[in-house]
Coordinates of C-alpha atoms in Angstrom, one line a residue:
M1 CA -74.0 3.7 2.7
T2 CA -70.7 5.1 1.3
T3 CA -70.9 7.7 -1.5
N4 CA -67.1 7.2 -2.3
N5 CA -65.2 3.5 -2.9
E6 CA -63.2 3.2 0.5
L7 CA -60.3 0.9 0.8
L8 CA -58.5 -0.5 3.9
L9 CA -56.9 -3.5 5.3
R10 CA -59.2 -5.6 7.6
P11 CA -58.4 -8.7 9.6
I12 CA -60.1 -11.9 9.1
S13 CA -61.4 -11.5 12.6
D14 CA -63.3 -8.3 11.6
L15 CA -65.6 -10.3 8.9
M16 CA -66.5 -12.6 11.7
K17 CA -70.7 -12.5 12.0
Q18 CA -70.8 -10.6 8.6
R19 CA -73.5 -11.6 5.9
F20 CA -72.2 -11.9 2.4
F21 CA -74.1 -12.9 -0.9
I22 CA -72.7 -14.0 -4.2
P23 CA -74.6 -12.5 -6.9
S24 CA -76.3 -14.1 -9.9
Y25 CA -73.6 -12.8 -12.4
Q26 CA -70.9 -14.7 -10.8
R27 CA -70.4 -18.6 -11.2
G28 CA -70.0 -21.0 -8.4
Y29 CA -67.1 -22.2 -6.5
R30 CA -64.2 -23.7 -8.4
W31 CA -61.1 -23.6 -6.8
T32 CA -58.9 -26.7 -6.7
Q33 CA -57.4 -28.6 -4.1
R34 CA -54.2 -27.4 -5.1
Q35 CA -55.2 -23.6 -4.7
V36 CA -56.7 -24.5 -1.4
T37 CA -53.3 -26.4 -0.1
D38 CA -51.4 -23.7 -1.5
L39 CA -53.3 -21.0 0.8
L40 CA -53.0 -23.2 3.7
N41 CA -49.1 -23.5 2.9
D42 CA -48.8 -19.8 2.8
I43 CA -50.6 -19.1 5.8
A44 CA -48.6 -21.5 7.8
E45 CA -45.1 -20.3 6.1
F46 CA -46.2 -16.5 7.3
Q47 CA -46.8 -18.1 10.7
K48 CA -43.3 -19.5 11.2
N49 CA -41.9 -16.7 9.9
S50 CA -43.8 -13.9 12.1
E51 CA -42.5 -15.8 14.9
S52 CA -39.3 -13.3 15.0
S53 CA -41.4 -10.7 13.5
S54 CA -42.8 -7.5 15.1
R55 CA -46.4 -7.6 16.5
K56 CA -47.7 -5.7 13.2
A57 CA -46.6 -8.4 10.7
F58 CA -49.4 -10.0 8.8
Y59 CA -50.3 -11.9 5.7
C60 CA -52.6 -10.3 3.5
L61 CA -55.0 -12.2 1.0
Q62 CA -55.9 -10.7 -2.5
P63 CA -58.6 -7.9 -2.6
V64 CA -62.2 -8.4 -1.6
V65 CA -64.6 -6.3 -3.6
V66 CA -67.9 -5.4 -1.9
K67 CA -70.9 -3.6 -2.1
Q68 CA -73.4 -2.7 1.1
C69 CA -76.9 -4.1 0.3
G70 CA -78.7 -3.3 3.7
E71 CA -77.6 -5.9 6.3
E72 CA -75.4 -7.8 3.4
W73 CA -72.6 -7.4 1.5
E74 CA -72.8 -8.0 -2.1
L75 CA -69.5 -10.3 -3.0
V76 CA -68.1 -8.5 -6.3
D77 CA -64.9 -10.1 -6.2
G78 CA -63.3 -12.3 -4.1
Q79 CA -65.8 -15.1 -3.6
Q80 CA -63.2 -18.1 -4.2
R81 CA -61.1 -16.7 -1.0
L82 CA -64.1 -16.0 1.3
T83 CA -65.4 -19.5 0.4
T84 CA -62.4 -21.2 1.1
I85 CA -61.5 -19.4 4.4
C86 CA -65.3 -20.3 5.2
I87 CA -65.0 -23.8 4.8
I88 CA -61.5 -24.0 6.7
L89 CA -63.4 -22.0 9.6
L90 CA -66.0 -24.6 9.3
Y91 CA -63.8 -27.6 9.3
L92 CA -62.0 -25.9 12.8
K93 CA -65.5 -24.6 14.2
D94 CA -65.3 -26.4 17.4
I95 CA -61.9 -24.5 18.4
A96 CA -63.5 -21.5 16.8
A97 CA -66.1 -21.6 19.2
I98 CA -63.7 -21.8 22.1
L99 CA -61.9 -18.8 20.9
G100 CA -65.5 -17.1 20.7
H101 CA -65.4 -17.1 16.8
S102 CA -68.8 -18.1 14.9
G103 CA -67.7 -17.5 11.4
Y104 CA -69.3 -15.5 8.7
S105 CA -72.5 -16.6 6.4
L106 CA -72.4 -16.8 2.7
R107 CA -75.5 -17.4 0.6
Y108 CA -76.0 -17.5 -3.2
E109 CA -78.5 -15.3 -4.8
T110 CA -79.6 -17.9 -7.5
R111 CA -78.2 -21.5 -5.6
P112 CA -79.7 -21.5 -2.1
E113 CA -78.8 -25.2 -1.9
S114 CA -75.0 -24.6 -2.3
A115 CA -75.1 -22.2 1.0
T116 CA -76.9 -25.3 2.6
F117 CA -74.3 -28.0 1.5
L118 CA -71.4 -25.4 2.5
S119 CA -72.8 -25.2 6.1
N120 CA -72.6 -29.0 6.4
I121 CA -70.5 -30.4 3.5
D122 CA -71.5 -34.0 2.8
S123 CA -69.4 -36.2 0.5
E124 CA -72.3 -38.5 -0.2
H125 CA -74.0 -35.6 -2.2
A126 CA -71.0 -34.2 -3.9
D127 CA -71.5 -35.1 -7.0
D128 CA -75.1 -33.8 -7.0
N129 CA -73.9 -30.4 -8.7
I130 CA -70.2 -28.7 -9.5
D131 CA -70.6 -26.4 -6.6
F132 CA -70.9 -29.4 -4.2
Y133 CA -68.0 -31.2 -6.0
H134 CA -65.7 -28.3 -5.5
M135 CA -66.7 -27.7 -2.0
N136 CA -66.4 -31.0 -0.9
Q137 CA -62.7 -31.3 -2.7
A138 CA -61.7 -28.3 -0.8
R139 CA -63.0 -29.8 2.7
E140 CA -61.1 -33.1 1.7
A141 CA -57.9 -31.3 0.7
I142 CA -58.1 -29.2 4.2
D143 CA -58.7 -32.3 6.3
A144 CA -55.5 -34.1 4.5
W145 CA -53.5 -30.9 5.4
F146 CA -53.9 -30.7 9.0
I147 CA -53.9 -34.8 9.7
S148 CA -50.1 -34.2 8.3
R149 CA -49.6 -31.8 11.3
P150 CA -49.9 -32.6 15.3
P151 CA -53.6 -32.0 16.4
V152 CA -52.5 -28.9 18.8
Y153 CA -51.3 -27.3 15.6
K154 CA -55.1 -26.4 14.8
L155 CA -55.2 -23.7 17.5
S156 CA -52.0 -22.0 16.4
F157 CA -53.0 -22.1 12.9
L158 CA -56.6 -20.6 13.7
Q159 CA -55.0 -17.9 16.0
T160 CA -53.0 -16.7 13.2
L161 CA -56.0 -16.7 11.1
L162 CA -58.6 -14.7 13.5
N163 CA -56.1 -12.6 15.5
D164 CA -57.3 -9.0 15.6
D165 CA -54.8 -6.2 15.1
E166 CA -54.2 -5.9 18.8
A167 CA -52.9 -9.2 19.1
G168 CA -51.0 -9.0 15.7
K169 CA -49.1 -11.5 13.5
N170 CA -52.6 -12.0 11.7
V171 CA -54.3 -12.6 8.3
K172 CA -55.9 -9.6 6.4
V173 CA -57.8 -8.9 3.1
I174 CA -57.7 -5.7 1.1
W175 CA -61.0 -4.4 1.5
Y176 CA -62.4 -2.5 -1.3
Q177 CA -65.8 -1.2 -0.8
L178 CA -67.9 0.1 -3.6
S179 CA -69.9 3.4 -3.2
E180 CA -73.7 3.3 -3.5
Q181 CA -73.6 4.5 -6.8
A182 CA -71.3 1.7 -8.4
N183 CA -72.4 -0.5 -11.0
V184 CA -71.6 -3.5 -9.7
T185 CA -71.8 -5.7 -12.8
E186 CA -69.3 -3.2 -14.7
V187 CA -66.8 -3.7 -12.3
F188 CA -66.9 -7.4 -12.2
S189 CA -66.6 -7.2 -15.9
R190 CA -63.4 -5.1 -15.7
L191 CA -61.9 -7.2 -12.8
N192 CA -62.7 -10.5 -14.6
R193 CA -62.1 -9.6 -18.2
G194 CA -59.2 -11.8 -18.8
K195 CA -58.9 -12.5 -15.2
I196 CA -57.1 -9.4 -14.3
P197 CA -57.2 -8.6 -10.6
L198 CA -57.2 -5.1 -9.0
T199 CA -53.5 -3.9 -9.6
N200 CA -51.1 -1.7 -7.1
A201 CA -51.9 1.6 -9.1
E202 CA -55.6 1.4 -8.6
L203 CA -55.5 0.0 -4.8
V204 CA -53.1 3.0 -4.0
K205 CA -55.2 5.4 -6.0
A206 CA -58.4 4.3 -4.2
L207 CA -56.1 4.4 -0.8
L208 CA -55.1 8.1 -1.3
L209 CA -58.6 9.3 -2.3
N210 CA -60.4 7.5 0.5
A211 CA -62.2 10.3 2.2
G212 CA -61.3 8.8 5.5
N213 CA -57.5 9.7 5.4
F214 CA -58.4 13.4 5.0
S215 CA -58.1 15.9 7.9
Q216 CA -60.2 18.4 6.4
V217 CA -63.3 19.0 8.5
T218 CA -65.7 20.0 5.5
E219 CA -67.0 17.8 2.7
L220 CA -66.1 20.3 0.1
S221 CA -62.9 20.6 0.9
V222 CA -62.4 16.7 1.1
R223 CA -63.9 16.8 -2.3
F224 CA -61.6 19.3 -3.6
N225 CA -58.1 17.5 -2.8
Q226 CA -59.4 14.5 -3.8
L227 CA -60.1 15.8 -7.2
R228 CA -56.9 17.9 -7.0
I229 CA -54.9 14.7 -6.5
A230 CA -57.1 12.3 -9.1
Q231 CA -56.2 15.3 -11.6
E232 CA -52.4 15.3 -10.7
W233 CA -52.5 11.3 -10.9
D234 CA -54.1 11.3 -14.4
E235 CA -51.6 14.0 -15.8
T236 CA -48.7 11.6 -14.5
E237 CA -50.1 8.8 -16.2
R238 CA -50.6 10.7 -19.3
R239 CA -46.6 11.9 -19.2
L240 CA -45.9 7.9 -18.6
Q241 CA -47.9 7.1 -21.5
Q242 CA -45.6 9.4 -24.0
E243 CA -43.4 6.2 -25.4
D244 CA -40.4 8.2 -25.2
F245 CA -40.3 9.0 -21.7
W246 CA -41.7 5.6 -20.8
Y247 CA -38.8 3.7 -22.6
F248 CA -36.4 6.5 -21.3
I249 CA -37.3 5.0 -17.7
S250 CA -38.4 1.5 -18.5
N251 CA -37.0 -1.5 -20.1
H252 CA -40.6 -3.2 -20.1
T253 CA -43.7 -3.1 -22.5
R254 CA -46.7 -2.1 -20.5
E255 CA -49.8 -0.7 -21.6
S256 CA -51.5 0.5 -18.6
N257 CA -50.7 1.6 -15.0
R258 CA -47.4 2.5 -15.8
I259 CA -47.5 4.9 -12.7
E260 CA -46.5 1.7 -10.5
L261 CA -43.4 2.0 -11.6
I262 CA -43.1 5.4 -9.5
L263 CA -45.3 4.1 -7.0
G264 CA -42.2 0.9 -6.9
L265 CA -39.7 3.5 -6.4
V266 CA -41.7 5.1 -3.5
A267 CA -42.5 1.9 -2.0
D268 CA -38.8 0.6 -1.7
S269 CA -38.2 3.9 0.0
L270 CA -40.6 3.7 2.8
K271 CA -39.2 0.3 4.0
S272 CA -42.4 -1.2 5.2
G273 CA -40.9 -4.7 5.9
I274 CA -43.5 -6.1 3.3
S275 CA -42.0 -8.7 1.5
R276 CA -41.3 -7.9 -2.5
Q277 CA -42.7 -11.2 -3.5
D278 CA -46.1 -10.2 -2.2
P279 CA -48.0 -9.5 -5.4
H280 CA -49.4 -6.1 -3.4
Y281 CA -46.4 -5.3 -2.2
I282 CA -46.4 -1.3 -3.3
F283 CA -50.2 -1.3 -1.9
L284 CA -49.3 -2.9 1.2
S285 CA -46.0 -0.7 1.7
F286 CA -48.3 2.5 1.4
A287 CA -51.0 1.0 3.6
H288 CA -48.6 -0.1 6.2
Y289 CA -47.0 3.7 6.1
L290 CA -50.1 5.6 6.4
E291 CA -51.2 3.3 9.2
E292 CA -48.0 4.3 10.8
M293 CA -48.7 7.8 10.3
H294 CA -52.6 7.8 11.3
Q295 CA -52.1 10.7 14.0
D296 CA -50.5 12.8 11.5
P297 CA -53.4 14.9 9.5
E298 CA -50.9 16.0 6.7
R299 CA -50.3 12.1 6.0
I300 CA -51.9 12.2 2.3
E301 CA -50.1 15.1 1.2
K302 CA -46.9 13.9 2.8
V303 CA -47.4 10.5 0.6
W304 CA -48.5 12.0 -2.5
L305 CA -45.6 14.6 -2.3
L306 CA -43.0 11.5 -2.3
I307 CA -44.8 10.2 -5.4
K308 CA -44.7 13.7 -7.4
Q309 CA -41.2 13.9 -6.2
R310 CA -40.0 10.8 -7.5
F311 CA -41.8 11.5 -11.0
M312 CA -40.5 15.2 -11.1
L313 CA -36.9 13.5 -11.0
L314 CA -37.1 11.2 -13.7
D315 CA -38.6 14.1 -15.9
E316 CA -35.9 16.2 -15.1
W317 CA -33.2 13.7 -16.1
Y318 CA -35.2 13.0 -19.3
R319 CA -35.5 16.8 -20.0
G320 CA -31.6 17.2 -19.7
R321 CA -29.7 16.1 -22.6
V322 CA -26.9 14.9 -20.5
T323 CA -28.6 13.0 -18.2
Y324 CA -31.2 11.7 -20.6
H325 CA -28.4 9.8 -22.3
L326 CA -26.2 8.6 -19.6
V327 CA -29.2 7.8 -17.3
G328 CA -31.0 6.1 -20.2
Y329 CA -27.8 4.1 -20.9
L330 CA -27.8 3.1 -17.3
I331 CA -31.4 1.9 -17.5
S332 CA -31.0 0.0 -20.7
N333 CA -28.3 -2.0 -18.8
S334 CA -30.3 -2.9 -15.9
E335 CA -33.8 -1.0 -14.6
S336 CA -33.1 -1.9 -11.2
V337 CA -30.2 0.8 -10.9
I338 CA -32.8 3.2 -10.8
P339 CA -33.2 3.7 -6.9
Q340 CA -29.4 3.9 -6.6
L341 CA -29.3 6.5 -8.9
I342 CA -32.1 8.4 -7.0
S343 CA -29.9 8.3 -4.1
E344 CA -26.8 9.1 -5.7
S345 CA -28.7 12.4 -7.3
E346 CA -29.9 13.2 -3.5
S347 CA -26.1 13.0 -2.1
C348 CA -24.6 15.1 -4.9
E349 CA -24.6 18.8 -4.2
K350 CA -23.4 19.8 -7.8
K351 CA -24.9 18.1 -11.2
S352 CA -21.4 18.3 -12.2
V353 CA -20.5 15.8 -9.7
F354 CA -23.7 13.5 -10.3
I355 CA -22.9 13.4 -14.1
G356 CA -19.1 12.1 -13.2
R357 CA -20.7 9.5 -11.1
L358 CA -22.9 8.4 -13.9
K359 CA -19.8 8.1 -16.2
Q360 CA -18.0 6.3 -13.5
R361 CA -21.1 3.8 -13.5
I362 CA -21.0 3.5 -17.5
L363 CA -17.2 2.9 -17.5
R364 CA -17.7 0.0 -15.2
I365 CA -20.4 -1.5 -17.6
A366 CA -18.7 -0.5 -21.3
L367 CA -15.0 -1.1 -20.2
P368 CA -15.1 -2.8 -17.1
G369 CA -11.1 -3.6 -17.1
L370 CA -10.6 0.0 -16.9
A371 CA -12.4 0.8 -13.9
G372 CA -10.6 2.6 -11.3
S373 CA -7.6 2.9 -13.6
L374 CA -8.7 5.2 -16.4
S375 CA -6.1 7.9 -17.0
R376 CA -6.8 11.6 -16.4
E377 CA -4.5 12.5 -19.1
R378 CA -6.1 12.3 -22.5
T379 CA -3.6 10.9 -24.5
D380 CA -2.8 8.1 -22.0
R381 CA -6.7 7.6 -21.6
S382 CA -6.7 6.9 -25.4
T383 CA -4.1 4.4 -25.2
Q384 CA -5.8 2.6 -22.8
I385 CA -9.3 2.6 -24.3
D386 CA -7.6 1.6 -27.8
A387 CA -5.6 -1.4 -26.0
T388 CA -8.9 -2.8 -24.2
I389 CA -11.3 -2.6 -27.3
S390 CA -8.6 -4.1 -29.5
A391 CA -8.8 -7.2 -27.2
L392 CA -12.4 -7.8 -27.6
T393 CA -13.7 -10.4 -29.6
Y394 CA -17.1 -11.6 -30.8
P395 CA -19.3 -12.8 -28.9
E396 CA -18.0 -11.5 -25.7
R397 CA -20.9 -10.0 -23.4
S398 CA -19.2 -6.5 -23.2
L399 CA -19.4 -6.0 -27.0
R400 CA -23.3 -4.9 -26.8
P401 CA -23.0 -2.3 -24.0
L402 CA -19.5 -0.9 -25.7
L403 CA -21.3 -0.5 -29.1
L404 CA -24.3 1.1 -27.8
L405 CA -22.3 3.6 -25.7
F406 CA -20.4 4.4 -28.8
N407 CA -23.8 5.3 -30.7
I408 CA -24.9 7.5 -27.5
A409 CA -21.7 9.0 -27.3
I410 CA -21.3 9.9 -30.7
L411 CA -24.4 12.2 -30.3
L412 CA -23.5 13.4 -27.0
T413 CA -20.3 14.5 -27.8
N414 CA -21.3 16.5 -30.5
K415 CA -22.3 19.9 -28.6
T416 CA -24.0 21.3 -31.5
S417 CA -26.6 18.5 -32.1
S418 CA -29.9 18.1 -30.4
T419 CA -30.4 14.8 -31.7
R420 CA -31.1 12.1 -29.0
F421 CA -30.7 8.5 -29.2
P422 CA -34.0 6.6 -29.3
F423 CA -34.3 4.3 -26.3
R424 CA -37.6 3.4 -27.4
H425 CA -36.6 1.7 -30.9
Y426 CA -33.9 0.1 -28.9
K427 CA -36.0 -1.5 -26.3
L428 CA -38.8 -2.3 -28.7
D429 CA -36.5 -3.9 -31.5
A430 CA -34.1 -6.8 -30.9
W431 CA -31.0 -5.8 -31.4
D432 CA -27.9 -7.5 -32.7
I433 CA -24.0 -7.4 -32.8
E434 CA -23.6 -7.8 -36.4
H435 CA -20.4 -8.3 -38.6
I436 CA -19.6 -5.5 -41.1
T437 CA -18.1 -8.3 -43.3
S438 CA -19.5 -11.3 -43.2
V439 CA -17.6 -14.6 -42.0
S440 CA -17.4 -18.2 -43.0
S441 CA -18.9 -19.0 -39.7
Q442 CA -22.1 -17.3 -40.7
M443 CA -23.3 -19.4 -43.7
P444 CA -26.9 -20.6 -43.5
E445 CA -27.1 -24.3 -42.4
N446 CA -30.6 -25.1 -43.4
I447 CA -31.9 -25.0 -47.1
S448 CA -34.4 -22.4 -46.9
G449 CA -31.8 -20.1 -45.3
Q450 CA -29.1 -21.2 -48.2
K451 CA -31.8 -20.6 -50.8
A452 CA -32.6 -17.1 -49.4
W453 CA -28.8 -15.9 -49.3
T454 CA -28.4 -17.1 -52.6
E455 CA -31.7 -15.2 -54.0
V456 CA -30.1 -11.8 -52.4
M457 CA -27.1 -12.6 -54.2
R458 CA -28.7 -13.2 -57.6
E459 CA -30.4 -9.7 -57.1
H460 CA -27.2 -8.2 -56.3
F461 CA -25.2 -9.6 -59.3
R462 CA -27.6 -9.2 -61.6
P463 CA -26.5 -7.1 -64.8
H464 CA -28.7 -4.2 -65.0
N465 CA -28.6 -2.4 -68.6
I466 CA -25.5 -4.0 -69.6
T467 CA -25.4 -6.9 -72.2
E468 CA -23.2 -10.0 -71.3
K469 CA -21.1 -9.2 -74.5
G470 CA -20.6 -5.7 -73.1
L471 CA -19.2 -6.7 -69.8
D472 CA -15.8 -5.2 -68.8
P473 CA -13.3 -7.2 -66.8
A474 CA -14.0 -5.7 -63.7
R475 CA -17.7 -6.8 -63.9
S476 CA -17.2 -10.3 -65.5
A477 CA -16.6 -11.8 -62.2
Q478 CA -20.0 -10.2 -60.6
H479 CA -21.7 -11.9 -64.0
L480 CA -20.3 -15.1 -63.3
L481 CA -21.4 -15.3 -59.6
F482 CA -25.0 -14.1 -61.1
K483 CA -25.0 -17.2 -63.4
R484 CA -23.9 -19.5 -60.5
A485 CA -26.8 -18.2 -58.3
E486 CA -29.4 -19.0 -60.9
E487 CA -28.2 -22.3 -61.7
L488 CA -28.1 -23.1 -57.9
L489 CA -31.7 -21.9 -57.6
L490 CA -32.7 -23.8 -60.6
E491 CA -31.6 -27.1 -59.2
E492 CA -34.1 -29.4 -57.7
P493 CA -33.6 -30.7 -55.1
F494 CA -31.3 -27.6 -53.9
D495 CA -27.3 -28.7 -53.6
S496 CA -25.9 -27.8 -50.3
E497 CA -22.6 -28.9 -51.3
K498 CA -22.3 -26.5 -54.5
F499 CA -23.9 -23.8 -52.2
E500 CA -21.3 -23.9 -49.7
A501 CA -18.5 -23.5 -52.5
Y502 CA -20.6 -20.4 -53.9
F503 CA -20.9 -18.9 -50.4
S504 CA -16.8 -19.4 -50.0
D505 CA -16.3 -17.9 -53.4
V506 CA -18.2 -14.8 -52.9
L507 CA -16.8 -14.1 -49.7
N508 CA -13.2 -14.6 -51.0
E509 CA -14.0 -12.2 -54.1
Y510 CA -15.4 -9.8 -51.8
S511 CA -12.9 -9.4 -49.1
R512 CA -9.4 -8.3 -49.2
T513 CA -8.8 -9.0 -45.5
P514 CA -7.3 -12.1 -44.6
Q515 CA -10.0 -14.2 -43.0
Q516 CA -8.3 -14.5 -39.4
D517 CA -8.5 -10.7 -39.5
R518 CA -11.7 -10.2 -40.4
D519 CA -13.8 -12.4 -38.3
D520 CA -14.7 -11.4 -34.5
N521 CA -12.7 -8.3 -33.8
I522 CA -14.3 -4.7 -32.6
G523 CA -13.4 -3.5 -36.4
N524 CA -15.8 -5.7 -37.9
L525 CA -18.7 -5.6 -35.5
T526 CA -22.0 -3.1 -35.3
L527 CA -25.1 -2.8 -33.7
L528 CA -28.1 -2.9 -35.8
D529 CA -31.7 -3.9 -35.0
Q530 CA -32.6 -7.8 -35.7
S531 CA -35.4 -7.1 -38.4
T532 CA -33.1 -5.3 -40.6
N533 CA -30.1 -7.8 -39.5
R534 CA -32.2 -10.7 -40.9
S535 CA -32.8 -8.9 -44.0
Y536 CA -29.4 -8.8 -45.0
R537 CA -27.8 -11.3 -42.7
N538 CA -24.5 -12.9 -44.0
A539 CA -24.5 -10.7 -47.1
I540 CA -21.4 -9.1 -48.7
F541 CA -20.4 -5.4 -47.5
P542 CA -22.3 -3.7 -50.7
V543 CA -25.5 -5.5 -50.2
K544 CA -25.4 -4.6 -46.5
R545 CA -24.5 -1.3 -47.4
N546 CA -27.4 -0.9 -50.0
R547 CA -29.8 -2.2 -47.3
I548 CA -28.7 0.4 -44.4
I549 CA -29.2 3.3 -47.1
E550 CA -32.4 2.0 -48.1
A551 CA -33.7 1.6 -44.3
D552 CA -32.0 5.1 -43.6
K553 CA -34.3 6.5 -46.7
T554 CA -37.3 5.1 -45.2
S555 CA -36.6 6.6 -41.6
T556 CA -36.2 3.4 -40.1
F557 CA -33.9 3.9 -37.2
V558 CA -30.2 3.4 -37.8
P559 CA -27.9 3.9 -35.1
P560 CA -25.3 6.6 -36.1
G561 CA -22.5 4.3 -35.6
T562 CA -23.6 2.0 -37.9
R563 CA -24.5 4.5 -40.4
N564 CA -21.2 5.9 -40.4
V565 CA -19.6 2.6 -40.8
F566 CA -21.4 1.6 -43.8
L567 CA -20.9 5.0 -45.5
K568 CA -17.2 4.6 -44.6
Y569 CA -17.4 8.1 -42.9
Y570 CA -14.3 6.8 -40.4
S571 CA -12.2 5.3 -43.4
S572 CA -9.3 7.5 -45.5
N573 CA -10.2 5.9 -48.7
V574 CA -13.8 6.1 -49.7
H575 CA -13.4 5.6 -53.2
D576 CA -13.9 2.0 -53.2
M577 CA -17.2 0.8 -51.3
T578 CA -17.0 -2.9 -52.4
F579 CA -15.0 -4.0 -49.7
W580 CA -14.3 -3.4 -45.8
N581 CA -10.8 -3.9 -45.6
T582 CA -8.3 -4.0 -42.9
Q583 CA -7.5 -0.4 -43.0
D584 CA -11.2 0.2 -42.7
Q585 CA -11.2 -1.7 -39.9
D586 CA -8.6 -0.1 -37.9
S587 CA -10.0 3.4 -38.8
Y588 CA -13.1 2.3 -37.3
R589 CA -11.4 1.0 -34.2
H590 CA -9.9 4.4 -33.8
A591 CA -12.9 6.2 -34.0
I592 CA -14.7 4.4 -31.5
T593 CA -11.3 4.9 -29.1
D594 CA -11.5 8.7 -30.0
V595 CA -15.4 9.3 -29.2
L596 CA -14.9 7.3 -26.1
T597 CA -11.7 9.2 -24.9
V598 CA -13.8 12.4 -25.2
F599 CA -16.9 10.8 -23.4
F600 CA -14.7 10.0 -20.2
D601 CA -14.1 13.6 -19.9
G602 CA -15.0 14.1 -16.5
A603 CA -15.3 10.5 -15.1
T604 CA -13.6 9.8 -11.9
Y605 CA -10.0 8.8 -12.8
A606 CA -7.2 6.9 -11.2
T607 CA -4.5 8.5 -9.2
R608 CA -1.2 8.9 -11.4

């Protein structure tokens, strides 16, 4: 009996003559014909692909979780897979006997008749109970699958299924043996809650803590190193649970086992030859590596050091203000860039060289037309950037990464500020490219949207503490728009034709920029989270401005560039907060140009 959970890869041939029992807390066999056929197809595909592979290639089944009980194994998880393999072996038992294999046995703790039926599946009794039915369905699926292939194929298939490790090119299971102290019903409940299997993280952790992988001769020294690695593992997981750190290195929501991101990076570097499509690619890569290093007494320490080094590099990037923003921007664009950044970091002797290469990568994303041609001279560089962004129009795909970079660069180019761009908010909220001044193409098309827009305008134009008689000429137009909004909302049914005229009149009244000049150029676009955007979508500039101010007051994250736009921070004329005009647009575009011109200092420039 083992006092610790143990984990290893075992070929199916190792299971022959073993005795398993299905405990009472489990339901019976329930695999469908489709699932059985999928398993057969997967093994057949592996067999075909392995013809040109090394002898060490193998096909891996999902984990089998067991606990030793005397001469038998209590099957905690993996019943469906082992039962299906058992039915295949019984179907091919004559050929298996020639190869010297007699299979393994399965019994059901509370359903002994199911074991009897399994050993001799009889279609006439298939409807006697639900276990019999599914076992018979599996047997028929196996029969139909082999009938469609040449008779000699049965031998080659069985050899693949039952080859030992010496012969290679075989089928294995992830064998997870519970300790004698383990509570099997608790383990079963955890594994099957929501049908969640053992994760790669849990499997790798068990592999690293397996007492058999340590070289120390005393049980005390083994236990000490197990506890040390377990503690360091937990500390790493706790760090990854910090949301700001997690959303710096990841674009995906994940509540637990976040360490798998680090493990995946290490697995990629091990180059095990395991298919990345395999659901247990990470675990199998580590298991394969440890098998390759079986003669190295320090193999566990070396593997754990690789994991720690990957984590510490990401943590170092996070703590550095410049690397935080540059790496965070690149990961926001694509999480798959992390291995390339690691490789690049390791190849750079100086941090400044690495920073320059990061900016090179950013340039290819935000301003792809300037990659390889950006001038070293600041004046020329400014001219290049301004010409490039002036040519951009909504909804070009490059606008979003460009505006994200602008917001990050505002913070990064301010040497006196310690403020960090919150990638957590950027990734958890859905972000939009928003028009600063609404355009005619944004007119709501459905009745509910038109009503909502009219209600927003009614509240904005509502006269407060001013009687109609006392309105001055500057406010009379606003009062008229208020009255029209009220009248529209009182009509039943809602009149879409009147709304269209009202929408057009409001936009014309609140814009001093010709329609063709204010629509889709960079000077009329900003980055905003979707929830705030929806709250004022299609509204006029002063309404949007008020909403932005309210969001900022309530600590809702507003990107610095967006906040600056609606406060007219970049505009030379700040006396009129009612309009966003051509001059405002030009000033905003120049601000983007200036910030990016400074930001790309230190990038790799064209030779001139």
